[in-house]
Amino acid sequence: MASAPAAPEAAPNVLVTSSGAVRTFTLNRPATLNSFTAAMHAELLPALDAAAADAAVRCVVITGAGRGFCAGQDLNDPATSGADIDLGAVIERHYRPLSLRVRSMPVPVIAAVNGVAAGAGANFALCCDIVIAARSASFVQAFSRIGLVPDCGGTWLLPRLVGRARALGLAMTGDKLPAEEAERIGLIWKCVDDAVFGETVAALAERLASLPSRALAETRRLLDAALPMDFGSATGIEAGVQRELGRAHDFSEGVAAFFAKRTPVFRDRG
Ligand code: T3D
């Protein structure tokens, strides 16, 4: 008896590719500007966990398929509609673990913002260590337009990145901020012409992958931890971490390479 034709496989919501030590995650729901669904979350978080656990990965890149980066929560997803809707549970189940995961990766994380980033999509990008955007991209704190507050870390990130006045302006109006302006006000690291976006991201990722991953992850951790501290406490923590890094491979390798006038080969990872 002839077997039934195999059902067509659904496209993955997140494409995962590797090039050398760089792992790239491409949000892959272009018809809705890569907005998040429960299914996409179910692919993305374990994939990030796997990258964190893989010693061969030394830099992570997150980007979007098609003309958008990510339009935040998919407003058609069943989790966000219905009488017994509990958005707090959605945040606790998906966005909070995702933002915490990104901010505790043992390697640097680049948000390569190829197009519009809105709502939780914008703040997901801002959670990353380095945000690089194509000139045609934009950032939208879309929450106020639908009666919500910034999530995915937005309330913490925005005032720290751009100050209270701009944070409130962006969050209350929900206005679209062009990438060039986002760079000018310090919301993101850099905005580059669309024509060179891909190659610029690839070069940056490769460069970050060659740097001492453990020291880079500790740098992020200390910068975040120092924000609410006084100067004395922050310098005390610097001393403790520097003590540990000073005993690790990458420090002796970096110094040896400096004197030998050669490129260092780093290998430590948090
Ligand atoms: O669970 C919870 O709700 C709590 C968590 C909340 C976190 C959040 O992220 S809340 C914020 C949710 N996001 C938004 O409100 C953004 C909604 N989208 C927009 O405002 C605009 O689409 C953009 C400013 C991002 C881009 O505008 P534009 O003109 O470039 O594109 P478009 O035509 O509006 O969108 C293109 C298509 O994507 C369109 O579908 P169509 O008409 O071609 O069939 C549009 O409906 C769809 N789309 C865009 N964003 C979403 C979406 N579909 C579902 N959910 C979306 N968020």
XYZ file of C-alpha atoms and ligand atoms in Angstrom:
327
model
C 0.000 0.000 0.000
C 1.367 3.418 -0.923
C 2.291 5.462 2.109
C 0.582 8.813 2.647
C 2.602 11.813 1.496
C 4.513 13.423 4.345
C 2.900 16.566 5.705
C 4.832 19.682 4.676
C 7.124 20.757 7.470
C 6.317 24.126 8.988
C 9.093 26.700 8.556
C 11.058 27.197 11.745
C 10.165 30.375 13.632
C 13.850 30.907 14.322
C 16.612 30.081 11.857
C 19.866 29.064 13.517
C 23.110 29.235 11.542
C 26.786 29.102 12.477
C 29.855 30.601 10.852
C 33.040 29.826 12.718
C 32.480 30.866 16.343
C 29.499 33.111 15.495
C 25.975 31.763 15.951
C 23.191 33.708 14.280
C 19.506 33.556 15.186
C 17.124 34.921 12.571
C 13.566 35.549 13.736
C 11.576 34.044 10.910
C 7.957 35.211 10.708
C 8.427 37.927 8.085
C 4.714 38.214 7.174
C 4.064 39.740 10.616
C 7.436 41.472 10.925
C 8.753 38.566 13.027
C 6.362 39.256 15.895
C 6.668 36.869 18.832
C 4.336 33.907 19.296
C 4.455 31.262 21.995
C 5.852 28.914 19.343
C 8.655 31.316 18.495
C 9.531 31.742 22.163
C 9.571 27.950 22.509
C 12.275 27.788 19.821
C 14.285 30.871 20.711
C 15.003 30.397 24.409
C 16.281 26.783 24.176
C 18.367 27.768 21.150
C 19.979 30.575 23.155
C 20.520 28.174 26.063
C 22.251 25.766 23.679
C 24.518 28.537 22.376
C 25.372 29.520 25.956
C 26.340 25.934 26.739
C 28.393 25.423 23.564
C 32.055 26.288 24.132
C 32.544 26.660 20.377
C 30.234 29.712 20.299
C 31.997 33.001 21.067
C 29.511 35.555 19.706
C 25.756 35.550 19.119
C 23.906 37.631 16.520
C 20.139 38.149 16.554
C 18.426 39.521 13.465
C 15.144 39.326 11.554
C 14.010 37.853 8.234
C 12.491 40.165 5.636
C 11.930 43.882 6.119
C 11.460 43.901 9.897
C 13.516 42.994 12.963
C 10.618 42.188 15.307
C 7.222 43.838 15.899
C 6.946 42.630 19.501
C 4.164 40.391 20.692
C 2.018 38.912 17.903
C -1.292 40.558 18.714
C -3.122 37.654 17.048
C -1.508 35.003 19.220
C -4.127 33.202 21.345
C -2.101 33.970 24.488
C -2.973 37.649 24.162
C -6.689 37.391 23.459
C -9.732 35.959 25.178
C -11.677 36.698 28.343
C -9.219 35.184 30.810
C -6.166 36.912 29.335
C -3.202 37.182 31.731
C -0.432 39.251 30.186
C 1.545 39.033 33.423
C 1.802 35.296 32.885
C 2.950 35.859 29.282
C 5.691 38.169 30.513
C 6.766 35.773 33.273
C 6.700 32.759 30.960
C 8.356 34.299 27.911
C 9.724 37.847 27.966
C 11.347 37.866 31.390
C 13.315 34.623 30.843
C 14.263 35.818 27.349
C 15.600 39.184 28.510
C 17.436 37.597 31.452
C 18.920 34.972 29.143
C 20.282 37.557 26.723
C 21.769 39.677 29.494
C 23.549 36.721 31.073
C 25.008 35.070 27.968
C 28.637 34.048 28.464
C 29.507 35.651 25.116
C 28.711 39.024 23.522
C 25.311 39.370 21.865
C 24.732 41.631 18.857
C 21.268 42.808 17.844
C 21.500 43.315 14.090
C 18.386 45.425 13.605
C 17.630 45.060 9.918
C 14.259 46.850 9.979
C 11.536 48.088 12.290
C 11.801 46.970 15.937
C 8.607 47.619 17.904
C 7.255 46.886 21.377
C 8.994 43.944 23.003
C 10.925 43.568 19.728
C 12.573 46.955 20.301
C 13.394 46.203 23.919
C 14.611 42.703 23.089
C 17.126 44.398 20.759
C 18.083 46.891 23.473
C 18.761 43.984 25.882
C 21.631 42.931 23.618
C 25.179 44.118 24.239
C 25.697 45.903 20.949
C 22.808 47.158 18.849
C 23.691 47.893 15.259
C 20.921 49.011 12.925
C 20.477 49.475 9.204
C 19.792 53.120 8.331
C 16.277 52.173 7.161
C 15.457 50.575 10.541
C 13.493 52.240 13.320
C 12.547 51.747 16.956
C 8.999 52.053 18.285
C 7.916 51.840 21.916
C 4.512 50.717 20.659
C 3.121 49.815 24.087
C 1.297 53.069 24.861
C -0.633 52.759 21.588
C -2.335 49.648 22.955
C -2.633 50.620 26.601
C 0.435 48.821 27.961
C 3.718 49.768 29.605
C 7.169 49.013 28.140
C 8.212 45.432 28.886
C 11.048 43.060 28.030
C 13.235 45.254 30.249
C 12.169 48.570 28.664
C 11.433 50.395 31.918
C 14.929 49.593 33.169
C 16.780 50.032 29.889
C 15.294 53.192 28.423
C 16.124 55.728 31.160
C 19.592 54.251 31.546
C 20.293 54.461 27.834
C 18.824 57.848 26.981
C 17.806 59.538 30.258
C 14.386 60.039 31.805
C 13.162 62.807 29.511
C 13.797 60.898 26.296
C 12.686 57.592 27.821
C 9.340 59.078 28.769
C 8.998 60.873 25.436
C 9.599 57.675 23.482
C 7.437 55.491 25.736
C 4.505 57.891 26.066
C 4.234 58.961 22.416
C 5.107 55.598 20.858
C 6.649 57.613 18.019
C 8.849 55.833 15.497
C 12.512 56.710 16.092
C 14.697 56.390 12.976
C 17.921 54.408 13.433
C 20.075 57.463 12.759
C 18.376 59.365 15.570
C 18.606 56.289 17.825
C 22.365 56.363 17.364
C 22.550 60.130 17.920
C 20.774 59.956 21.301
C 22.736 56.904 22.467
C 19.890 54.381 22.334
C 21.989 52.131 20.104
C 25.653 51.656 19.258
C 25.652 52.374 15.531
C 23.559 52.902 12.443
C 25.078 51.921 9.095
C 23.979 52.175 5.486
C 21.756 49.304 4.369
C 24.183 48.448 1.568
C 26.954 47.572 4.039
C 24.784 46.358 6.938
C 25.373 42.611 6.461
C 29.117 42.848 6.007
C 29.458 45.303 8.916
C 27.573 42.957 11.250
C 29.625 39.965 10.079
C 32.921 41.793 10.638
C 31.864 42.993 14.081
C 30.687 39.523 15.108
C 33.904 37.931 13.937
C 35.914 40.533 15.818
C 33.960 40.068 19.050
C 34.325 36.288 18.722
C 38.108 36.707 18.686
C 38.136 38.750 21.914
C 38.301 37.299 25.447
C 34.693 36.118 25.930
C 34.908 35.710 29.657
C 36.262 39.218 30.187
C 33.587 40.662 27.874
C 30.774 38.890 29.751
C 32.219 40.057 33.073
C 32.425 43.606 31.701
C 28.696 43.545 30.948
C 27.921 42.088 34.359
C 29.968 44.709 36.189
C 28.576 47.651 34.210
C 25.020 46.545 35.018
C 25.850 45.829 38.661
C 27.624 49.164 39.147
C 24.625 51.280 38.117
C 22.947 51.458 41.533
C 26.246 51.310 43.495
C 28.421 53.995 44.946
C 31.934 54.450 43.535
C 33.637 52.608 46.391
C 31.450 49.522 46.007
C 31.896 49.390 42.225
C 35.687 49.669 42.443
C 35.687 46.931 45.090
C 33.841 44.592 42.752
C 36.215 45.485 39.928
C 39.105 44.364 42.129
C 37.464 41.014 42.885
C 36.727 40.202 39.246
C 40.131 41.442 38.097
C 41.716 39.127 40.675
C 39.960 36.137 39.058
C 40.653 37.206 35.482
C 44.298 37.853 36.327
C 44.668 34.143 37.151
C 42.918 32.987 33.981
C 44.418 31.927 30.659
C 43.270 34.907 28.602
C 45.216 37.452 30.652
C 48.565 35.657 30.344
C 47.840 34.989 26.665
C 46.954 38.649 26.036
C 50.142 39.904 27.701
C 52.328 37.293 25.985
C 50.819 38.197 22.611
C 51.382 41.897 23.277
C 55.115 41.436 23.877
C 55.494 38.909 21.069
C 53.689 41.379 18.748
C 51.288 38.652 17.602
C 47.514 38.179 17.625
C 46.297 36.622 20.890
C 44.289 33.412 20.878
C 41.724 33.669 23.663
C 39.851 30.643 24.935
C 38.287 31.401 28.352
C 34.520 31.462 28.579
C 32.185 32.078 31.507
O 1.289 39.270 25.516
C 1.278 40.512 25.524
O 0.609 41.199 24.738
C 2.178 41.210 26.485
C 3.432 41.490 25.819
C 3.539 42.619 25.105
C 4.784 42.909 24.409
C 4.574 43.759 23.200
O 5.390 43.677 22.331
S 3.231 44.804 23.126
C 3.498 45.616 21.538
C 3.049 44.769 20.391
N 3.475 45.312 19.136
C 2.850 46.322 18.573
O 1.883 46.891 19.061
C 3.365 46.756 17.207
C 2.285 46.587 16.173
N 2.815 46.908 14.840
C 2.989 48.153 14.424
O 2.741 49.123 15.090
C 3.470 48.293 13.017
O 3.241 47.084 12.337
C 4.968 48.630 12.916
C 5.210 50.073 13.424
C 5.832 47.654 13.698
C 5.412 48.576 11.417
O 4.525 49.307 10.644
P 4.515 49.096 9.063
O 3.567 50.107 8.492
O 5.907 49.099 8.557
O 3.986 47.606 8.823
P 2.460 47.080 8.953
O 1.794 47.198 7.637
O 1.787 47.705 10.115
O 2.727 45.541 9.331
C 3.014 44.578 8.322
C 2.214 43.326 8.632
O 2.640 42.823 9.901
C 0.741 43.639 8.773
O 0.023 42.516 8.334
P -0.789 42.571 6.920
O -1.701 43.748 6.975
O 0.307 42.739 5.883
O -1.482 41.246 6.845
C 0.558 43.770 10.285
O -0.742 43.485 10.720
C 1.528 42.707 10.774
N 1.972 43.002 12.127
C 2.783 43.995 12.506
N 2.971 43.952 13.808
C 2.246 42.917 14.279
C 1.604 42.300 13.207
N 0.809 41.248 13.372
C 0.636 40.767 14.622
N 1.221 41.317 15.694
C 2.041 42.375 15.570
N 2.658 42.890 16.657
